[in-house]
Coordinates of C-alpha atoms in Angstrom, one line a residue:
X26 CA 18.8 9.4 -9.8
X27 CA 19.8 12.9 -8.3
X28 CA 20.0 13.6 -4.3
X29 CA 16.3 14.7 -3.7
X30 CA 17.0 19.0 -2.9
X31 CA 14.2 19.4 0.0
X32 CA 15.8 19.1 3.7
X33 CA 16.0 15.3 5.7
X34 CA 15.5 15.1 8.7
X35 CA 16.8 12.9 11.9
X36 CA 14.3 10.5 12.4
X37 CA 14.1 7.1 14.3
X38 CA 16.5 3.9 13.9
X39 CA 18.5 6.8 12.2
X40 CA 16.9 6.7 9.0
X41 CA 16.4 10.1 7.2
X42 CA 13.5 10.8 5.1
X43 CA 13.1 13.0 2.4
X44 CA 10.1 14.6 0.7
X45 CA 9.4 12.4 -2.5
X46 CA 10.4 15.0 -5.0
X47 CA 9.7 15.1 -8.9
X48 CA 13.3 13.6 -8.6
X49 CA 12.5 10.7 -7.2
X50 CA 11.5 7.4 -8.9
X51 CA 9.2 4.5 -8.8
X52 CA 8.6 1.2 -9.7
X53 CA 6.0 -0.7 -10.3
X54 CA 3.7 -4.0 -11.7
X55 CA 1.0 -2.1 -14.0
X56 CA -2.1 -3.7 -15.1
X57 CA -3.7 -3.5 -18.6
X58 CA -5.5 -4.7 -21.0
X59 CA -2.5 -6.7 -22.2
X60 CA -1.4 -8.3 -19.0
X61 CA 1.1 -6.8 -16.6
X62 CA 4.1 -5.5 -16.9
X63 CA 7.0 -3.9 -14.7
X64 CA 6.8 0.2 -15.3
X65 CA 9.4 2.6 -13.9
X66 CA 9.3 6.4 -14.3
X67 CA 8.7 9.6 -11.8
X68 CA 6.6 12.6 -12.0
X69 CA 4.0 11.5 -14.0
X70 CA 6.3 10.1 -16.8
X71 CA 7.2 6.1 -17.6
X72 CA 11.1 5.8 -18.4
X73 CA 13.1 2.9 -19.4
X74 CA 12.9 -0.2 -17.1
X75 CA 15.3 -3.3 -16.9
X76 CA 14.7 -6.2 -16.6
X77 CA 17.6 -6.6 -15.1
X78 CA 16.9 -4.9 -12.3
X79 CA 13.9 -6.8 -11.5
X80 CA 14.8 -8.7 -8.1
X81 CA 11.0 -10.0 -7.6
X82 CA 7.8 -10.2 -8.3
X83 CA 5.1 -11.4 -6.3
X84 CA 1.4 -11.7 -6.1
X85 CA -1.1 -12.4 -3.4
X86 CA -5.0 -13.6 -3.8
X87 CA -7.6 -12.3 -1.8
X88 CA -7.2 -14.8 1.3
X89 CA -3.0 -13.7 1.1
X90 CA -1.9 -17.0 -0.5
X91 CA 0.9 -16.7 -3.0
X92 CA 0.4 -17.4 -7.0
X93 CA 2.3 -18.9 -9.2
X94 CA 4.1 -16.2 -11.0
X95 CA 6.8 -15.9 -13.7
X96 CA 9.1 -13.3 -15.0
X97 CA 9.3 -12.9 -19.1
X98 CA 11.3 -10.0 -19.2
X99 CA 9.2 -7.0 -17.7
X100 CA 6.1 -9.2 -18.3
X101 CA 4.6 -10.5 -15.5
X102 CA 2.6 -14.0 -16.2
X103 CA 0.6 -16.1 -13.4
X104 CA -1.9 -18.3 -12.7
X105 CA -5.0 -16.9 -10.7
X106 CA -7.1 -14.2 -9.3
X107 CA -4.2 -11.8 -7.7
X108 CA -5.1 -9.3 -5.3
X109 CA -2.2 -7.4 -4.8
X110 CA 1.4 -7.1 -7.3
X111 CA 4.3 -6.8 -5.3
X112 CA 7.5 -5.6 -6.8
X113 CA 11.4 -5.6 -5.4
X114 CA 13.7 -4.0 -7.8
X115 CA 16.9 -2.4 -7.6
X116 CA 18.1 0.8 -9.2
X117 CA 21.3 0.1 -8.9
X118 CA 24.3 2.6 -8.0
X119 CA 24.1 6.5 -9.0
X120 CA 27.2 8.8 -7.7
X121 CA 27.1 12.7 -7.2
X122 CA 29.9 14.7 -9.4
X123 CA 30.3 18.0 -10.2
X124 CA 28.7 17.4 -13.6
X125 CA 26.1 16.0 -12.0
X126 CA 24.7 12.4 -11.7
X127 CA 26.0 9.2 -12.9
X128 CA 25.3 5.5 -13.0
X129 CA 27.7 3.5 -10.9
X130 CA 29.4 3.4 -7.3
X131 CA 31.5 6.2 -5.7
X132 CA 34.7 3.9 -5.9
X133 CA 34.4 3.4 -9.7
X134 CA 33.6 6.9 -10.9
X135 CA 36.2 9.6 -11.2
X136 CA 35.9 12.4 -9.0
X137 CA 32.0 11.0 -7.1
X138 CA 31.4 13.3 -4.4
X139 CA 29.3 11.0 -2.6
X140 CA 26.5 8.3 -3.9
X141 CA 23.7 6.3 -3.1
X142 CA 22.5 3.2 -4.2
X143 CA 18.5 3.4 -4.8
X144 CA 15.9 0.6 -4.3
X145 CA 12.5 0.5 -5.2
X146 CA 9.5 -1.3 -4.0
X147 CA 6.0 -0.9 -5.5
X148 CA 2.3 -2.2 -4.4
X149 CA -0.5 -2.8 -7.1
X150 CA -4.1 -2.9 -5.6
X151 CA -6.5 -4.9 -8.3
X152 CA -8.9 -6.1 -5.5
X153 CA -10.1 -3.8 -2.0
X154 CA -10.4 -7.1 0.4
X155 CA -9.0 -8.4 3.6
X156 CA -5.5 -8.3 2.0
X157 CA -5.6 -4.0 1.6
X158 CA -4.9 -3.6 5.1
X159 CA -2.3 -6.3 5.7
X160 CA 0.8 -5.6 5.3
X161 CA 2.9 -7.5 2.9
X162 CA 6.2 -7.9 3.9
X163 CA 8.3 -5.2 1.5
X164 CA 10.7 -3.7 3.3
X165 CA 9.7 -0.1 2.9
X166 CA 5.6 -0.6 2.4
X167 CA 2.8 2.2 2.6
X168 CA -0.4 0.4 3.9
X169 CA -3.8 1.5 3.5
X170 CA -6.2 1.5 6.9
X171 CA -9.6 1.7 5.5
X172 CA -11.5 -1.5 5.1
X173 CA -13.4 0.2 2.0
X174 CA -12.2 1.1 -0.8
X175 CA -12.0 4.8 -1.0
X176 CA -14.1 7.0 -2.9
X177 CA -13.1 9.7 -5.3
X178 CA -13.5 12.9 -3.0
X179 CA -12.5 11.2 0.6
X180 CA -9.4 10.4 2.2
X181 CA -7.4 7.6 2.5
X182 CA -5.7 6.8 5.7
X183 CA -3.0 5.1 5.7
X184 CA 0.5 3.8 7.6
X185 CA 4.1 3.7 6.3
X186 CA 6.6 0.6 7.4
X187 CA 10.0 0.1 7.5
X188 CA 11.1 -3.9 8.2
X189 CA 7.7 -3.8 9.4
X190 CA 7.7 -1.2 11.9
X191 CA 6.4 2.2 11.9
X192 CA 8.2 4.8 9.6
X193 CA 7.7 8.2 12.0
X194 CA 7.5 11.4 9.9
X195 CA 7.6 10.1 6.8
X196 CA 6.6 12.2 4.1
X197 CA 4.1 10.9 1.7
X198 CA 3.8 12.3 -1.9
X199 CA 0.9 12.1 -4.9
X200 CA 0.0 14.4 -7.9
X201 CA -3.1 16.3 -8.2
X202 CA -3.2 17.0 -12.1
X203 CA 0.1 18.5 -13.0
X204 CA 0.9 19.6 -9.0
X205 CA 3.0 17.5 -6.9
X206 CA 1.6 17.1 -3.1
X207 CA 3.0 16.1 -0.1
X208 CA 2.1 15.4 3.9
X209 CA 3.8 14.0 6.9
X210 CA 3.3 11.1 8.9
X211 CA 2.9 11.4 12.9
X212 CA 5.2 9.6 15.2
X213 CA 3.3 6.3 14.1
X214 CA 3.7 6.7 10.8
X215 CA 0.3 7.2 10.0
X216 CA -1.3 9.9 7.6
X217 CA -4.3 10.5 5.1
X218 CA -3.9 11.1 1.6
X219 CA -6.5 12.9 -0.8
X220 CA -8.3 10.7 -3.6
X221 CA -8.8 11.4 -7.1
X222 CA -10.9 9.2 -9.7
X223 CA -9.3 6.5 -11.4
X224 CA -6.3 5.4 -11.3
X225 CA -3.4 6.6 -8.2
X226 CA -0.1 6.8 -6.8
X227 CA 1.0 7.5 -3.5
X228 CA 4.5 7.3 -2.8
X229 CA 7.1 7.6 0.2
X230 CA 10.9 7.5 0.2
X231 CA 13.4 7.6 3.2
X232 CA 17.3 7.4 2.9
X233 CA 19.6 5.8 5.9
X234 CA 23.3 6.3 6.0
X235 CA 25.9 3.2 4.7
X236 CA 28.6 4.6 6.5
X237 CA 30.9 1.2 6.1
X238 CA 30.4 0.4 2.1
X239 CA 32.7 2.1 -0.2
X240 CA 30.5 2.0 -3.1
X241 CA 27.5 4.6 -1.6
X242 CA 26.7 6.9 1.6
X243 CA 23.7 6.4 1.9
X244 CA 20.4 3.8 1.0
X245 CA 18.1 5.4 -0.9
X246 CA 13.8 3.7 -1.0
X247 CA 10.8 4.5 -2.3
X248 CA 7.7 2.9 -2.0
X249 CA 4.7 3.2 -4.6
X250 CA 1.1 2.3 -3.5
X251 CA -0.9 2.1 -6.4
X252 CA -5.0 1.6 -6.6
X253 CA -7.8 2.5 -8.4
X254 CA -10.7 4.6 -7.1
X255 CA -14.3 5.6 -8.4

């Protein structure tokens, strides 16, 4: 994954938060037809995903009680209405060299500049019930703050957490057709979003230094929520 290029910012508890660029990736539990299965990609397009990488997979009914749930690969299998997918998985290593990006930690690739080691966290809404506007517990989570869901046309308020506090100035990106957007959160970490029909993904990332691990600089987290509206 390459450094995202817009400019961080000091924020609090000395994170830094970047704009969610078309740089930046997500992952995901994404419902179909088939079942659901764990999706990774960025700007619009799915890439490979490991399962590898997959550190857990969760699921919550409507009145926030666990489900069974097992892993078969990227396939996600479990008993139950679920209300909300919940998805920890780590991206691993990626190291900055003059011929650009590559997999692994600064202090096993030749000549790394710097490096950061990425994790992603992703939110599947199936169901708009009590559950919506309670957090969850991921470590980097966006949570929506409307009771209802939202229709096609309005806006979507929501709050970004980090360890389940808020994420001040966070910068919040979605797509609109082909066009990448993006807003800020206030000192609460609070915004609105726009909504489109069907199906949508809002996503936030911030970055905090590692200044005492020799394998990357800096921790690098994005957060997908992802809904459906009509």
């Amino acid at each position: 994954m390459k450094n995202p290029s817009s400019l961080c910012h000091a924020a609090a508890l000395g994170l830094l938060l970047c704009a969610a660029t078309a740089q930046a990736h997500d992952a995901w539990i994404e419902p179909s037809s088939a079942g659901f299965t764990v999706v990774f990609g960025h700007d619009g397009k799915l890439e490979t995903a490991l399962a590898s990488k997959v550190l857990k997979a969760q699921a919550v009914d409507a009145a926030g009680q666990a489900l069974p749930l097992r892993l078969e690969g990227l396939k996600v299998a479990l008993d139950g209405r679920p209300s909300q997918l919940l998805l920890h998985y780590d991206n691993g290593f990626w190291s900055r060299t003059p011929q650009g990006s590559r997999s692994g930690p600064k202090n096993e690739v030749p000549g790394a500049l710097g490096a950061s080691h990425a994790l992603k966290y992703g939110k599947t809404l199936l169901a708009w019930d009590a559950q919506a506007t309670r957090p969850q517990g991921l470590p980097v989570e966006i949570v929506p703050q409307a009771t209802q869901a939202p229709a096609a046309g309005s806006r979507l308020p929501v709050q970004v957490l980090w360890d389940g506090q808020p994420l001040a100035g966070a910068v919040l990106s979605w797509h609109e057709g082909a066009q990448e957007k993006d807003t800020q959160a206030d000192a609460q970490g609070r915004a609105s979003v726009p909504v489109v029909q069907g199906r949508q993904m809002v996503s936030a990332s911030a970055r905090r230094p590692l200044p005492n691990d020799p394998r990357a600089d800096t921790l690098s987290v994005s957060s997908a929520l992802v809904f459906e509206a009509r």
